[in-house]
Short mmCIF file of C-alpha atoms (C1' of nucleotides) in Angstrom, two decimals:
data_model
loop_
_atom_site.label_atom_id
_atom_site.label_comp_id
_atom_site.label_asym_id
_atom_site.label_seq_id
_atom_site.Cartn_x
_atom_site.Cartn_y
_atom_site.Cartn_z
CA MET S 1 75.16 69.28 110.63
CA THR S 2 78.93 69.12 110.27
CA SER S 3 80.82 72.26 109.47
CA ALA S 4 84.08 72.34 107.54
CA ALA S 5 85.89 72.90 110.81
CA ASP S 6 84.41 69.78 112.33
CA GLU S 7 85.43 67.61 109.45
CA LYS S 8 89.04 68.59 109.92
CA ALA S 9 89.05 67.95 113.62
CA GLN S 10 90.27 64.40 113.51
CA ARG S 11 91.42 62.93 116.78
CA PHE S 12 93.69 60.02 117.60
CA GLN S 13 94.01 57.76 120.60
CA ILE S 14 97.29 57.46 122.34
CA GLY S 15 98.15 54.11 120.77
CA GLU S 16 97.92 55.43 117.25
CA VAL S 17 99.85 58.55 118.15
CA ALA S 18 102.55 56.41 119.68
CA GLU S 19 102.79 54.34 116.53
CA ARG S 20 102.80 57.31 114.20
CA THR S 21 105.39 59.29 116.09
CA GLY S 22 107.57 56.48 117.36
CA VAL S 23 107.18 57.75 120.91
CA THR S 24 105.89 55.37 123.57
CA GLN S 25 102.60 55.91 125.35
CA ARG S 26 104.50 56.26 128.59
CA THR S 27 106.57 59.04 127.13
CA LEU S 28 103.50 60.85 125.83
CA ARG S 29 101.95 60.82 129.28
CA PHE S 30 105.28 61.85 130.74
CA TYR S 31 105.55 64.86 128.43
CA GLU S 32 102.06 65.87 129.38
CA GLU S 33 102.91 65.55 133.05
CA LYS S 34 105.97 67.74 132.57
CA GLY S 35 103.99 70.42 130.75
CA LEU S 36 105.60 69.88 127.36
CA LEU S 37 102.28 68.90 125.87
CA ASN S 38 99.13 70.58 127.00
CA PRO S 39 96.50 68.17 128.22
CA PRO S 40 94.69 66.72 125.22
CA GLU S 41 90.94 66.28 125.02
CA ARG S 42 89.44 63.18 126.57
CA MET S 43 86.63 60.84 125.67
CA GLU S 44 83.87 60.28 128.18
CA GLY S 45 85.72 57.43 129.77
CA GLY S 46 88.94 59.39 130.04
CA PHE S 47 90.81 58.18 126.95
CA ARG S 48 93.13 60.84 125.56
CA LEU S 49 92.35 62.27 122.14
CA TYR S 50 95.18 63.98 120.33
CA SER S 51 94.84 66.46 117.47
CA GLU S 52 97.09 66.85 114.44
CA GLU S 53 98.67 69.85 116.11
CA ASP S 54 99.48 67.78 119.15
CA ILE S 55 101.22 65.29 116.91
CA GLN S 56 103.24 68.00 115.23
CA ARG S 57 104.27 69.27 118.58
CA ILE S 58 105.40 65.83 119.63
CA GLU S 59 107.54 65.53 116.53
CA TYR S 60 108.99 68.96 117.19
CA ILE S 61 109.88 67.98 120.73
CA ARG S 62 111.61 64.84 119.52
CA GLN S 63 113.69 66.78 117.05
CA LEU S 64 114.81 69.23 119.65
CA GLN S 65 115.69 66.39 121.96
CA GLN S 66 117.35 63.83 119.75
CA LEU S 67 118.93 65.93 117.04
CA LEU S 68 119.87 68.92 119.05
CA GLY S 69 120.40 67.48 122.49
CA PHE S 70 118.27 69.92 124.42
CA THR S 71 116.97 68.93 127.82
CA LEU S 72 113.24 68.71 128.41
CA ALA S 73 113.48 71.85 130.53
CA ASP S 74 114.97 73.78 127.61
CA ILE S 75 112.35 72.36 125.32
CA LYS S 76 109.58 73.35 127.66
CA GLU S 77 110.72 76.95 127.46
CA MET S 78 110.85 76.74 123.70
CA VAL S 79 107.42 75.23 123.19
CA GLU S 80 105.91 77.71 125.61
CA ALA S 81 107.37 80.56 123.62
CA GLU S 82 106.06 78.96 120.45
CA GLU S 83 102.62 78.69 121.95
CA LEU S 84 102.60 82.30 123.04
CA ARG S 85 103.71 83.23 119.56
CA GLN S 86 100.84 81.37 117.96
CA GLN S 87 98.38 82.93 120.37
CA ILE S 88 99.60 86.38 119.50
CA ILE S 89 99.35 85.69 115.81
CA ALA S 90 95.85 84.28 116.22
CA THR S 91 94.78 87.48 117.94
CA PHE S 92 93.32 89.63 115.21
CA ARG S 93 93.12 93.17 116.35
CA PRO S 94 91.05 93.38 119.47
CA ASP S 95 93.03 96.62 119.53
CA ARG S 96 92.94 98.59 122.76
CA GLU S 97 95.75 97.54 125.03
CA LEU S 98 98.30 98.17 122.37
CA PRO S 99 101.10 98.54 124.94
CA ALA S 100 100.35 95.08 126.34
CA ARG S 101 100.41 93.54 122.90
CA LEU S 102 103.66 95.29 122.14
CA GLU S 103 105.18 93.94 125.28
CA ARG S 104 104.15 90.38 124.59
CA THR S 105 105.53 90.73 121.09
CA GLN S 106 108.81 91.86 122.54
CA ARG S 107 108.87 88.86 124.85
CA ILE S 108 108.49 86.54 121.88
CA ILE S 109 111.22 88.35 120.01
CA ASP S 110 113.53 87.92 122.97
CA ALA S 111 112.76 84.23 123.23
CA LEU S 112 113.29 83.67 119.52
CA THR S 113 116.53 85.59 119.64
CA ARG S 114 117.84 83.47 122.47
CA GLN S 115 116.89 80.30 120.66
CA LEU S 116 118.51 81.50 117.47
CA GLU S 117 121.72 82.28 119.32
CA VAL S 118 121.88 78.77 120.67
CA VAL S 119 121.22 77.26 117.28
CA ASP S 120 123.74 79.51 115.57
CA HIS S 121 126.32 78.53 118.10
CA LYS S 122 125.67 74.86 117.54
CA VAL S 123 125.71 75.17 113.77
CA GLU S 124 129.03 76.94 113.93
CA HIS S 125 130.67 74.26 116.03
CA LEU S 126 129.13 71.47 114.02
CA GLN S 127 130.44 72.94 110.81
CA LYS S 128 133.93 73.11 112.26
CA MET S 129 133.64 69.50 113.22
CA GLN S 130 132.35 68.66 109.77
CA GLU S 131 135.39 70.27 108.16
CA ASP S 132 137.66 68.52 110.54
CA LEU S 133 136.15 65.13 109.84
CA ARG S 134 136.21 65.68 106.12
CA SER S 135 139.88 66.57 106.05
CA LYS S 136 140.79 63.64 108.26
CA LEU S 137 138.79 61.39 106.02
CA THR S 138 140.50 62.51 102.85
CA ARG S 139 143.89 62.13 104.47
CA MET S 140 143.05 58.59 105.50
CA GLU S 141 141.84 57.80 102.03
CA THR S 142 145.07 59.07 100.55
CA ARG S 143 146.91 56.86 102.96
CA LYS S 144 144.77 53.92 101.99
CA LYS S 145 145.65 54.38 98.34
CA GLU S 146 149.32 54.54 99.20
CA LEU S 147 149.05 51.31 101.09
CA GLN S 148 147.14 49.65 98.30
CA GLY S 149 149.78 50.81 95.86
CA ALA S 150 152.57 49.43 98.01
CA LEU S 151 150.71 46.17 98.33
CA ALA S 152 150.25 45.90 94.59
CA ARG S 153 153.95 46.49 93.99
CA GLU S 154 154.84 43.86 96.54
CA ALA S 155 152.65 41.32 94.82
CA LYS S 156 154.23 42.18 91.51
CA ASP S 157 157.74 41.73 92.92
CA LYS S 158 156.92 38.23 94.04
CA LYS S 159 155.82 37.26 90.59
CA MET T 1 170.30 67.77 130.39
CA THR T 2 166.86 68.77 129.23
CA SER T 3 165.91 68.11 125.64
CA ALA T 4 163.45 70.24 123.71
CA ALA T 5 160.87 67.51 124.18
CA ASP T 6 161.23 67.63 127.95
CA GLU T 7 160.75 71.35 128.08
CA LYS T 8 157.43 71.01 126.36
CA ALA T 9 156.18 68.26 128.59
CA GLN T 10 154.34 70.43 131.07
CA ARG T 11 152.01 68.66 133.44
CA PHE T 12 149.03 69.86 135.43
CA GLN T 13 147.37 68.62 138.56
CA ILE T 14 143.72 67.80 138.52
CA GLY T 15 142.67 71.03 140.24
CA GLU T 16 144.25 73.21 137.60
CA VAL T 17 142.83 71.10 134.82
CA ALA T 18 139.40 71.37 136.39
CA GLU T 19 139.70 75.12 136.53
CA ARG T 20 141.02 75.50 133.00
CA THR T 21 138.45 73.22 131.40
CA GLY T 22 135.44 73.98 133.57
CA VAL T 23 135.04 70.29 134.31
CA THR T 24 134.95 69.19 137.93
CA GLN T 25 137.59 66.93 139.42
CA ARG T 26 134.92 64.36 140.08
CA THR T 27 134.00 64.34 136.41
CA LEU T 28 137.61 64.02 135.30
CA ARG T 29 138.02 60.92 137.42
CA PHE T 30 134.69 59.67 136.17
CA TYR T 31 135.76 60.02 132.54
CA GLU T 32 138.95 58.17 133.30
CA GLU T 33 136.98 55.40 134.98
CA LYS T 34 134.73 55.11 131.94
CA GLY T 35 137.67 54.89 129.56
CA LEU T 36 137.09 58.24 127.90
CA LEU T 37 140.45 59.51 129.11
CA ASN T 38 143.38 57.21 129.32
CA PRO T 39 144.98 57.09 132.73
CA PRO T 40 147.25 60.09 133.12
CA GLU T 41 150.70 59.94 134.65
CA ARG T 42 150.96 60.10 138.41
CA MET T 43 153.35 61.71 140.86
CA GLU T 44 155.07 59.53 143.41
CA GLY T 45 152.27 59.94 145.87
CA GLY T 46 149.62 59.13 143.31
CA PHE T 47 148.51 62.61 142.24
CA ARG T 48 147.35 62.70 138.63
CA LEU T 49 149.42 64.68 136.14
CA TYR T 50 147.67 65.70 132.95
CA SER T 51 149.39 66.70 129.70
CA GLU T 52 148.27 69.35 127.22
CA GLU T 53 146.93 66.58 125.01
CA ASP T 54 144.82 65.27 127.85
CA ILE T 55 143.36 68.73 128.26
CA GLN T 56 142.57 68.98 124.59
CA ARG T 57 140.86 65.65 124.75
CA ILE T 58 138.77 66.79 127.69
CA GLU T 59 137.68 69.83 125.77
CA TYR T 60 136.86 67.69 122.77
CA ILE T 61 134.73 65.40 124.92
CA ARG T 62 132.83 68.36 126.35
CA GLN T 63 132.11 69.69 122.90
CA LEU T 64 130.77 66.40 121.70
CA GLN T 65 128.63 66.17 124.77
CA GLN T 66 127.26 69.64 125.25
CA LEU T 67 127.08 70.98 121.75
CA LEU T 68 126.21 67.82 119.93
CA GLY T 69 124.35 65.86 122.57
CA PHE T 70 126.22 62.61 122.19
CA THR T 71 126.18 60.12 125.02
CA LEU T 72 129.40 59.16 126.74
CA ALA T 73 129.19 55.75 125.08
CA ASP T 74 129.12 57.38 121.64
CA ILE T 75 131.95 59.63 122.64
CA LYS T 76 134.00 56.73 123.84
CA GLU T 77 133.74 55.15 120.42
CA MET T 78 134.75 58.39 118.80
CA VAL T 79 137.78 59.09 120.96
CA GLU T 80 138.92 55.51 120.56
CA ALA T 81 138.76 55.86 116.80
CA GLU T 82 140.63 59.13 117.08
CA GLU T 83 143.31 57.49 119.15
CA LEU T 84 143.70 54.63 116.72
CA ARG T 85 143.96 57.20 113.96
CA GLN T 86 146.74 59.05 115.71
CA GLN T 87 148.59 55.81 116.38
CA ILE T 88 148.40 54.86 112.74
CA ILE T 89 149.66 58.23 111.67
CA ALA T 90 152.50 58.09 114.18
CA THR T 91 153.60 54.76 112.76
CA PHE T 92 156.17 55.64 110.14
CA ARG T 93 156.67 52.76 107.86
CA PRO T 94 157.69 49.73 109.86
CA ASP T 95 156.45 48.24 106.61
CA ARG T 96 155.87 44.48 106.57
CA GLU T 97 152.34 43.64 107.52
CA LEU T 98 150.95 45.94 104.92
CA PRO T 99 147.62 44.10 104.85
CA ALA T 100 147.15 44.66 108.56
CA ARG T 101 147.90 48.36 108.23
CA LEU T 102 145.50 48.60 105.35
CA GLU T 103 142.79 46.99 107.39
CA ARG T 104 143.26 49.30 110.34
CA THR T 105 143.19 52.22 107.95
CA GLN T 106 139.91 50.98 106.58
CA ARG T 107 138.51 50.71 110.08
CA ILE T 108 139.37 54.34 110.73
CA ILE T 109 137.80 55.38 107.46
CA ASP T 110 134.62 53.56 108.41
CA ALA T 111 134.51 55.20 111.81
CA LEU T 112 135.12 58.65 110.37
CA THR T 113 132.46 58.09 107.75
CA ARG T 114 129.91 57.12 110.36
CA GLN T 115 130.74 60.15 112.44
CA LEU T 116 130.51 62.41 109.44
CA GLU T 117 127.10 61.05 108.56
CA VAL T 118 125.80 61.84 112.01
CA VAL T 119 127.24 65.33 111.92
CA ASP T 120 125.91 66.00 108.42
CA HIS T 121 122.48 64.92 109.52
CA LYS T 122 122.55 67.21 112.51
CA VAL T 123 123.82 70.17 110.53
CA GLU T 124 121.04 69.74 108.04
CA HIS T 125 118.31 69.75 110.66
CA LEU T 126 119.88 72.60 112.55
CA GLN T 127 120.02 74.72 109.44
CA LYS T 128 116.36 74.11 108.80
CA MET T 129 115.61 75.20 112.31
CA GLN T 130 117.81 78.23 111.87
CA GLU T 131 115.85 79.28 108.80
CA ASP T 132 112.62 78.72 110.61
CA LEU T 133 113.65 80.80 113.58
CA ARG T 134 114.96 83.58 111.39
CA SER T 135 111.73 83.88 109.44
CA LYS T 136 109.64 83.81 112.59
CA LEU T 137 111.84 86.48 114.07
CA THR T 138 111.53 88.83 111.11
CA ARG T 139 107.78 88.37 111.08
CA MET T 140 107.58 89.26 114.74
CA GLU T 141 109.75 92.30 114.19
CA THR T 142 107.48 93.48 111.42
CA ARG T 143 104.58 93.06 113.78
CA LYS T 144 106.38 95.01 116.44
CA LYS T 145 106.89 97.92 114.09
CA GLU T 146 103.23 97.88 113.16
CA LEU T 147 102.29 98.02 116.80
CA GLN T 148 104.73 100.82 117.48
CA GLY T 149 103.30 102.74 114.54
CA ALA T 150 99.76 102.28 115.79
CA LEU T 151 100.82 103.40 119.23
CA ALA T 152 102.48 106.53 117.88
CA ARG T 153 99.39 107.44 115.90
CA GLU T 154 97.23 106.96 118.97
CA ALA T 155 99.43 109.27 121.00
CA LYS T 156 99.29 111.85 118.26
CA ASP T 157 95.49 111.70 118.14
CA LYS T 158 95.27 112.50 121.81
CA LYS T 159 97.35 115.57 121.42
"C1'" DA O 1 75.46 41.17 127.25
"C1'" DC O 2 80.04 39.68 126.24
"C1'" DC O 3 84.73 39.84 125.17
"C1'" DA O 4 88.92 41.23 122.93
"C1'" DT O 5 91.39 45.18 122.83
"C1'" DC O 6 92.36 49.34 124.14
"C1'" DC O 7 93.30 52.81 127.86
"C1'" DC O 8 93.54 54.69 132.75
"C1'" DT O 9 96.34 55.87 137.08
"C1'" DC O 10 99.60 54.93 140.39
"C1'" DA O 11 103.99 53.46 141.74
"C1'" DC O 12 108.34 51.37 141.80
"C1'" DG O 13 112.70 50.62 139.00
"C1'" DC O 14 116.65 51.70 136.12
"C1'" DA O 15 120.56 53.69 133.37
"C1'" DC O 16 123.15 57.71 132.75
"C1'" DA O 17 126.08 61.38 134.31
"C1'" DC O 18 127.63 63.04 137.57
"C1'" DG O 19 127.62 65.56 143.02
"C1'" DG O 20 129.06 65.31 147.82
"C1'" DT O 21 131.43 63.84 151.65
"C1'" DA O 22 134.37 61.02 154.60
"C1'" DG O 23 138.71 59.64 156.00
"C1'" DA O 24 143.29 59.26 154.80
"C1'" DG O 25 147.57 60.40 152.36
"C1'" DT O 26 150.73 63.95 149.60
"C1'" DT O 27 152.96 68.20 148.40
"C1'" DT O 28 154.89 72.60 149.04
"C1'" DG O 29 156.49 76.58 151.24
"C1'" DA O 30 158.02 78.83 155.47
"C1'" DT Q 1 159.23 69.85 160.65
"C1'" DC Q 2 154.94 71.60 160.52
"C1'" DA Q 3 150.77 73.64 158.61
"C1'" DA Q 4 147.84 74.73 154.72
"C1'" DA Q 5 146.37 73.25 150.59
"C1'" DC Q 6 145.86 69.77 147.56
"C1'" DT Q 7 144.66 65.05 146.19
"C1'" DC Q 8 143.51 60.09 146.80
"C1'" DT Q 9 139.85 56.11 146.93
"C1'" DA Q 10 135.38 54.58 148.15
"C1'" DC Q 11 130.79 54.98 148.55
"C1'" DC Q 12 126.23 56.79 148.77
"C1'" DG Q 13 123.01 60.42 146.82
"C1'" DT Q 14 120.56 63.00 143.06
"C1'" DG Q 15 118.06 64.59 138.83
"C1'" DT Q 16 116.59 63.32 134.27
"C1'" DG Q 17 114.01 60.50 131.15
"C1'" DC Q 18 111.81 57.27 130.73
"C1'" DG Q 19 110.54 51.42 131.34
"C1'" DT Q 20 107.63 48.13 133.41
"C1'" DG Q 21 104.13 46.14 135.49
"C1'" DA Q 22 99.68 45.89 138.66
"C1'" DG Q 23 95.06 46.50 139.08
"C1'" DG Q 24 91.16 48.30 137.12
"C1'" DG Q 25 87.95 50.66 133.91
"C1'" DA Q 26 86.37 52.02 128.68
"C1'" DT Q 27 85.26 51.00 123.81
"C1'" DG Q 28 83.57 48.75 119.86
"C1'" DG Q 29 81.98 44.87 117.38
"C1'" DT Q 30 78.93 40.67 117.49
#
DNA sequence: ACCATCCCTCACGCACACGGTAGAGTTTGA
DNA sequence: TCAAACTCTACCGTGTGCGTGAGGGATGGT
């Protein structure tokens, strides 16, 4: 008997994950070793089996790394906070211990706030750079047109 | 006789530059070695003397590196393009060779366009992340208030 | 049972971006 | 002219983020 939950639980071997995410097998094992990915399930013989969530996490890590230039240490902090956040959300009301839940919630808020500050800071600087590049670009294009105009006149004079 | 230009030409030794920019002396020499900074002037005995422009360039390099996560190789390309751009702008009309000037201008435009594409891409992804973080944060804050409310009610019940 | 294809765990290697220190010379102020 | 502070080159060391095998099992189809 297969429940609806079972049907959804598709797993992938490391090779397929590597292909789908564009991350090498070595790197996947490396991330696991460094605690960025939590150890995936294994088959009897020891082959790793990744879930869809694992794959999403891998893609998230890559974005943080390549697009935003965070170090793996930074990223580890971020994914840990994310995990804690999901755990808290998944916890439906085993009430009692309200103070503890409140405190964990506060910890997540703090982590998110710190992350947001970093991102805000980066966005701000990037936008400045964007403006700067755009204005330089338009100035160079103006110059180009001037040069082309001068060139056209020169050709005409020769005629 | 000191001209206005001379008065402005203040120079700084490597230690002061390091302090002002937050970059170590070792790193300054390293950047020079890698061609990111062009060799500064020297005193008779060989001490490096940096100009204000050098300092600005150092700060620019650090921004590209830390905020945007570019590699030094990328940055080298970018500062070279920037330098070429400034040279072209500083060249007032020794006309003749218009085609050559046009071509260099086009090269700068291409470089700026490539840089802008990269920056645009990063801004886009960062903004998505910003949105994501903001919504997570507000959800957690809502949750916090719920918990605080529950806690207050509990305290009241005890009374 | 066999074999092609996958995967496993070490373990060394490498490029990048510097850090640290040695040993010697330079500069500046008293 | 002499000391304290600064700087020079040269060279080896370090942490990060993987790459690249070696040697050996695991899996799935026939």
